Amino acid sequence: MNLWILLAFTAVAECRYQKRGTHSCPDLCSCSSPPSEVVCSQSSLTHFPVDGLPSNTSLLSIQSTNLSSITASHLSVVPLLNNLQLYHNHLKSLPSDLLRDVPHLNTLDLTGNQLVHLLPNTFSHTSLRRLVLKNNLIEKADAEWFLGNSSLTWLDLSGNRLTGVPAALLQKLPNLESLDLSDNNLQDLQPDALKNLHRLESLNLAGNKLSSLKPTIFAHNRKLSQLFLQENQLQDLPATLLKGLPHVELLLLNQNQLQHLLSGMLDDRKSSFQIILTANPWVCDEKMEYLWKWLTIHPQNVIFLEEVTCAGPEALKHRQVISLTGSELGLDKI
């Protein structure tokens, strides 16, 4: 009997030794190597899994747990970390030196936490390229989050409580290629807010409270190819809004308050250009002439073309714009 107890004790000891070794893995986590990836997704996890975390970990994903705090000393045990995913946890704050000991970190995803206020320099300690702060409780974006000339190429601030975005913050992000500000409470954009974003290719402003846009708001974003403006309160758009933007291939304007488009706004678009115009209160009178003609000539460029319908006048309500005649629009009276 004593021999069996001794053998069992030896087996347990060897298991614990191996767990501390190069093939260790924290409790409540799963590990794969190579590449060195650690995924922790158990709701019973309440603390950062320091014990057993391989020092050569390159991807660490802690998702849908009860983790409520994280520090720089926690991350110091994984100095080769490249991708840190901390989504759907219970983080309410971050220390300003959080990224101090992970100089190779490329991607940080903090989706679905409870972050409200972020300290200055929180994201200034690494060569971070992708930062996702989606679906938190952030009310104010601060220029002091970053150092000047940040290497960031992707910033997602969607699903927060922002009422504005300071131009000083975006001026520190000259390498930005994708900016997502959707589903906030933005009512306006500063005239020069996007001025320094010469590499910007995708801009998402959907789901805000924008009622108008300055004619030159995108004048410095010549590489822009995707522009999401749907689900706002836009009542009209400048005729020159897309001037100087030859690469725009996707424009979403659905679910706004647009009644007409000014003449020339959609001119000189690429053959691959696509637009959505549905769920706007289009008024089908003589001011609809430009859009009506454009739709007739470019039906292949319009997604859900048959759903672009008249909200007025009463006699044309619910009619497809493309089905109208010049006479019905009152053009024969001009």
Coordinates of C-alpha atoms in Angstrom, one line a residue:
M1 CA 0.0 0.0 0.0
N2 CA 2.8 2.4 0.9
L3 CA 4.4 1.7 -2.5
W4 CA 1.2 2.9 -4.3
I5 CA 1.1 6.0 -2.2
L6 CA 4.8 6.7 -3.1
L7 CA 4.1 6.2 -6.8
A8 CA 1.1 8.5 -6.7
F9 CA 3.1 11.2 -4.8
T10 CA 5.9 10.9 -7.4
A11 CA 3.4 11.3 -10.3
V12 CA 1.9 14.4 -8.8
A13 CA 5.3 15.9 -8.2
E14 CA 6.4 15.3 -11.8
C15 CA 3.2 16.9 -13.0
R16 CA 3.8 20.0 -10.9
Y17 CA 7.4 20.2 -12.1
Q18 CA 6.3 20.0 -15.7
K19 CA 3.7 22.7 -15.2
R20 CA 6.5 25.0 -14.0
G21 CA 8.6 24.1 -17.0
T22 CA 8.7 25.2 -20.6
H23 CA 5.4 23.4 -21.3
S24 CA 3.5 25.0 -18.4
C25 CA 0.0 26.5 -18.8
P26 CA -2.0 28.5 -16.2
D27 CA -5.1 27.0 -14.6
L28 CA -8.3 27.8 -16.4
C29 CA -6.4 28.5 -19.7
S30 CA -5.4 26.6 -22.7
C31 CA -2.0 26.8 -24.4
S32 CA -0.6 26.0 -27.8
S33 CA 3.0 26.0 -28.9
P34 CA 4.2 26.9 -31.4
P35 CA 3.1 29.5 -31.9
S36 CA 3.0 30.4 -28.2
E37 CA -0.6 31.3 -27.6
V38 CA -2.6 31.3 -24.4
V39 CA -6.4 31.6 -24.2
C40 CA -8.2 32.0 -20.9
S41 CA -12.0 32.1 -21.2
Q42 CA -13.4 30.7 -18.0
S43 CA -15.8 33.0 -16.1
S44 CA -14.3 31.6 -12.8
L45 CA -11.0 33.4 -13.6
T46 CA -10.8 36.4 -11.4
H47 CA -7.0 37.2 -11.4
F48 CA -4.4 37.6 -14.0
P49 CA -3.0 34.1 -14.7
V50 CA 0.7 34.8 -13.8
D51 CA 1.4 31.3 -12.5
G52 CA 2.4 28.9 -15.3
L53 CA 2.3 31.6 -18.0
P54 CA 5.0 30.7 -20.6
S55 CA 7.6 33.5 -20.8
N56 CA 7.6 33.2 -24.6
T57 CA 3.9 33.8 -25.0
S58 CA 3.2 35.9 -28.1
L59 CA -0.6 36.0 -28.0
L60 CA -2.6 36.2 -24.7
S61 CA -6.3 36.2 -24.8
I62 CA -8.3 36.7 -21.6
Q63 CA -12.0 36.9 -22.7
S64 CA -15.4 36.7 -20.9
T65 CA -13.9 36.3 -17.4
N66 CA -14.2 38.2 -14.2
L67 CA -10.8 39.8 -14.4
S68 CA -11.1 43.2 -12.9
S69 CA -7.5 44.5 -12.8
I70 CA -4.2 44.2 -14.6
T71 CA -0.8 45.7 -14.0
A72 CA 2.6 46.2 -15.7
S73 CA 4.1 43.6 -13.4
H74 CA 1.6 41.1 -14.6
L75 CA 2.7 41.7 -18.2
S76 CA 6.4 41.7 -17.3
V77 CA 6.3 37.9 -17.3
V78 CA 5.5 37.8 -21.0
P79 CA 8.1 40.3 -22.5
L80 CA 7.7 38.8 -26.0
L81 CA 3.9 39.5 -26.1
N82 CA 2.7 40.7 -29.5
N83 CA -1.0 40.5 -29.2
L84 CA -3.0 41.1 -26.0
Q85 CA -6.8 40.5 -26.1
L86 CA -8.7 41.5 -23.0
Y87 CA -12.3 41.6 -24.2
H88 CA -15.5 41.2 -22.3
N89 CA -14.0 41.3 -18.8
H90 CA -14.6 43.7 -15.9
L91 CA -11.7 46.1 -16.2
K92 CA -12.7 49.6 -15.0
S93 CA -9.3 51.3 -15.2
L94 CA -5.7 50.8 -16.6
P95 CA -2.4 51.9 -15.0
S96 CA -0.6 54.5 -17.1
D97 CA 2.5 52.2 -17.2
L98 CA 0.6 49.1 -18.2
L99 CA 2.6 48.5 -21.4
R100 CA 6.0 49.3 -20.0
D101 CA 7.5 45.8 -20.2
V102 CA 5.9 44.6 -23.5
P103 CA 7.9 46.5 -26.1
H104 CA 6.9 44.2 -28.9
L105 CA 3.2 44.6 -28.4
N106 CA 1.4 45.2 -31.7
T107 CA -2.3 44.7 -30.9
L108 CA -4.3 45.6 -27.8
D109 CA -8.0 44.7 -27.7
L110 CA -10.0 46.0 -24.8
T111 CA -13.5 45.5 -26.2
G112 CA -16.4 45.2 -23.9
N113 CA -15.0 46.3 -20.5
Q114 CA -16.1 49.1 -18.2
L115 CA -13.4 51.6 -18.9
V116 CA -14.5 55.2 -18.3
H117 CA -11.4 57.3 -17.9
L118 CA -7.9 56.5 -19.3
L119 CA -4.8 58.1 -17.8
P120 CA -2.3 60.1 -19.8
N121 CA 0.5 58.1 -21.6
T122 CA -1.5 54.8 -21.2
F123 CA -0.6 54.0 -24.9
S124 CA 2.7 55.7 -25.2
H125 CA 5.1 52.9 -24.1
T126 CA 5.0 50.6 -27.1
S127 CA 5.1 50.5 -30.8
L128 CA 1.4 49.7 -30.8
R129 CA -0.3 49.4 -34.2
R130 CA -3.8 48.3 -33.4
L131 CA -5.9 49.6 -30.5
V132 CA -9.5 48.5 -29.9
L133 CA -11.5 50.3 -27.1
K134 CA -14.9 49.3 -28.5
N135 CA -18.0 49.0 -26.3
N136 CA -16.7 50.6 -23.1
L137 CA -18.0 53.7 -21.2
I138 CA -15.4 56.3 -22.3
E139 CA -16.9 59.8 -22.3
K140 CA -13.8 61.7 -23.3
A141 CA -10.9 61.0 -25.7
D142 CA -7.7 62.6 -24.5
A143 CA -4.7 63.6 -26.7
E144 CA -2.5 62.8 -23.7
W145 CA -3.1 59.0 -24.2
F146 CA -0.4 59.0 -26.9
L147 CA 3.0 60.5 -27.6
G148 CA 3.4 62.6 -30.8
N149 CA 3.8 60.7 -34.1
S150 CA 2.3 57.5 -32.8
S151 CA 2.8 54.3 -34.9
L152 CA -0.9 53.4 -34.5
T153 CA -2.6 52.4 -37.8
W154 CA -5.9 51.1 -36.4
L155 CA -8.0 52.8 -33.7
D156 CA -11.5 51.6 -32.7
L157 CA -13.4 53.8 -30.3
S158 CA -16.9 52.6 -31.3
G159 CA -19.7 52.0 -28.9
N160 CA -18.6 54.5 -26.2
R161 CA -20.1 57.8 -25.0
L162 CA -18.0 60.3 -26.8
T163 CA -19.5 63.6 -27.7
G164 CA -16.4 64.8 -29.5
V165 CA -12.9 63.9 -30.6
P166 CA -10.2 66.5 -30.1
A167 CA -8.2 67.4 -33.2
A168 CA -5.1 67.3 -30.9
L169 CA -5.5 63.6 -30.4
L170 CA -5.9 62.7 -34.1
Q171 CA -2.9 65.0 -35.0
K172 CA -0.7 62.6 -33.0
L173 CA -1.8 59.6 -35.2
P174 CA -0.4 60.4 -38.7
N175 CA -0.1 56.7 -39.5
L176 CA -3.7 55.9 -38.9
E177 CA -5.3 53.9 -41.7
S178 CA -8.6 52.9 -40.0
L179 CA -10.6 55.0 -37.6
D180 CA -13.9 53.8 -36.1
L181 CA -16.0 56.3 -34.1
S182 CA -19.3 54.7 -34.7
D183 CA -22.1 54.4 -32.1
N184 CA -21.1 57.3 -30.0
N185 CA -22.8 60.7 -29.3
L186 CA -20.8 62.8 -31.8
Q187 CA -22.8 65.9 -32.8
D188 CA -20.1 67.6 -34.8
L189 CA -16.5 67.3 -36.0
Q190 CA -13.9 70.0 -35.6
P191 CA -13.1 71.5 -39.1
D192 CA -9.4 70.3 -38.9
A193 CA -10.0 67.1 -36.9
L194 CA -8.9 64.8 -39.7
K195 CA -6.3 67.2 -41.2
N196 CA -3.3 65.1 -40.3
L197 CA -4.7 61.7 -41.3
H198 CA -3.1 61.5 -44.8
R199 CA -3.0 57.7 -44.7
L200 CA -6.6 57.2 -43.6
E201 CA -8.4 54.6 -45.7
S202 CA -11.5 53.7 -43.7
L203 CA -13.6 56.1 -41.6
N204 CA -16.6 55.0 -39.7
L205 CA -18.9 57.7 -38.2
A206 CA -22.1 55.7 -38.3
G207 CA -24.6 55.7 -35.5
N208 CA -23.9 59.2 -34.2
K209 CA -25.9 62.5 -34.1
L210 CA -24.2 64.3 -36.9
S211 CA -26.6 66.7 -38.7
S212 CA -24.1 68.3 -41.0
L213 CA -20.5 68.1 -42.3
K214 CA -18.1 70.8 -43.3
P215 CA -17.4 71.0 -47.1
T216 CA -13.7 70.4 -46.5
I217 CA -13.8 68.0 -43.6
F218 CA -12.2 65.2 -45.7
A219 CA -10.0 67.4 -47.9
H220 CA -6.8 66.0 -46.5
N221 CA -7.8 62.3 -46.6
R222 CA -7.1 61.5 -50.2
K223 CA -6.6 57.8 -49.6
L224 CA -10.0 57.4 -48.1
S225 CA -11.8 54.4 -49.7
Q226 CA -14.5 53.5 -47.2
L227 CA -16.8 56.1 -45.6
F228 CA -19.6 55.1 -43.3
L229 CA -22.1 57.9 -42.5
Q230 CA -25.2 55.9 -42.0
E231 CA -27.6 56.2 -39.0
N232 CA -26.9 59.9 -38.3
Q233 CA -29.1 62.9 -38.6
L234 CA -27.6 64.4 -41.8
Q235 CA -30.1 66.8 -43.5
D236 CA -27.9 67.8 -46.4
L237 CA -24.4 67.3 -47.7
P238 CA -22.0 69.7 -49.4
A239 CA -21.7 69.2 -53.1
T240 CA -17.9 69.2 -52.7
L241 CA -17.8 66.6 -49.9
L242 CA -16.1 64.0 -52.0
K243 CA -14.0 66.4 -54.1
G244 CA -10.3 65.3 -54.1
L245 CA -11.2 61.8 -52.9
P246 CA -10.7 59.6 -56.0
H247 CA -10.3 56.3 -54.2
V248 CA -13.7 56.2 -52.4
E249 CA -15.3 52.9 -53.2
L250 CA -17.9 52.5 -50.5
L251 CA -20.2 55.3 -49.2
L252 CA -23.0 54.5 -46.8
L253 CA -25.6 57.3 -46.3
N254 CA -28.7 55.2 -45.3
Q255 CA -30.9 56.1 -42.3
N256 CA -30.3 59.8 -42.3
Q257 CA -32.6 62.8 -42.9
L258 CA -31.5 63.5 -46.5
Q259 CA -34.2 64.9 -48.9
H260 CA -32.0 65.7 -51.9
L261 CA -28.3 65.5 -53.0
L262 CA -26.7 68.6 -54.5
S263 CA -25.7 68.6 -58.1
G264 CA -22.2 67.1 -58.7
M265 CA -21.8 65.4 -55.4
L266 CA -21.4 61.9 -56.9
D267 CA -19.6 62.9 -60.1
D268 CA -16.3 61.3 -61.1
R269 CA -16.7 58.1 -59.1
K270 CA -14.8 55.0 -60.0
S271 CA -16.7 52.2 -61.8
S272 CA -16.3 50.1 -58.6
F273 CA -18.0 52.7 -56.4
Q274 CA -20.9 51.5 -54.3
I275 CA -23.4 53.5 -52.3
I276 CA -26.4 52.9 -50.0
L277 CA -29.1 55.5 -49.9
T278 CA -32.0 53.8 -48.3
A279 CA -34.2 54.9 -45.4
N280 CA -33.9 58.7 -46.1
P281 CA -37.0 60.9 -46.5
W282 CA -36.3 61.7 -50.2
V283 CA -38.6 64.4 -51.6
C284 CA -39.3 63.7 -55.2
D285 CA -39.7 67.1 -56.7
E286 CA -37.6 69.1 -59.2
K287 CA -34.7 69.2 -56.7
M288 CA -34.4 65.4 -57.1
E289 CA -33.3 65.8 -60.7
Y290 CA -29.6 65.3 -60.0
L291 CA -29.9 62.1 -57.9
W292 CA -32.7 60.7 -60.2
K293 CA -30.5 61.1 -63.3
W294 CA -27.4 59.7 -61.5
L295 CA -29.4 56.6 -60.4
T296 CA -30.6 56.1 -63.9
I297 CA -27.1 56.2 -65.3
H298 CA -25.4 54.3 -62.5
P299 CA -27.9 51.7 -61.2
Q300 CA -25.0 49.1 -60.9
N301 CA -23.3 51.4 -58.3
V302 CA -26.3 51.5 -55.9
I303 CA -26.9 48.8 -53.3
F304 CA -30.6 48.2 -52.6
L305 CA -31.5 50.5 -55.5
E306 CA -35.2 49.4 -55.4
E307 CA -35.4 50.5 -51.8
V308 CA -34.5 54.2 -52.6
T309 CA -38.1 55.5 -52.5
C310 CA -39.9 58.8 -52.2
A311 CA -41.2 60.0 -48.8
G312 CA -43.0 62.9 -50.5
P313 CA -45.0 64.4 -52.1
E314 CA -48.0 62.4 -51.1
A315 CA -48.8 61.4 -54.7
L316 CA -45.4 59.8 -55.1
K317 CA -45.0 58.3 -51.6
H318 CA -43.2 54.9 -51.6
R319 CA -42.5 55.1 -55.3
Q320 CA -39.0 53.9 -56.4
V321 CA -37.0 57.0 -57.4
I322 CA -35.6 55.2 -60.4
S323 CA -39.1 54.5 -61.7
L324 CA -40.1 58.1 -61.9
T325 CA -40.4 60.2 -65.0
G326 CA -39.3 63.8 -65.5
S327 CA -42.9 64.9 -65.7
E328 CA -43.6 63.3 -62.3
L329 CA -40.7 65.2 -60.8
G330 CA -42.1 68.4 -62.3
L331 CA -39.1 68.9 -64.6
D332 CA -41.3 69.8 -67.6
K333 CA -42.4 73.0 -65.7
I334 CA -38.8 74.3 -65.3

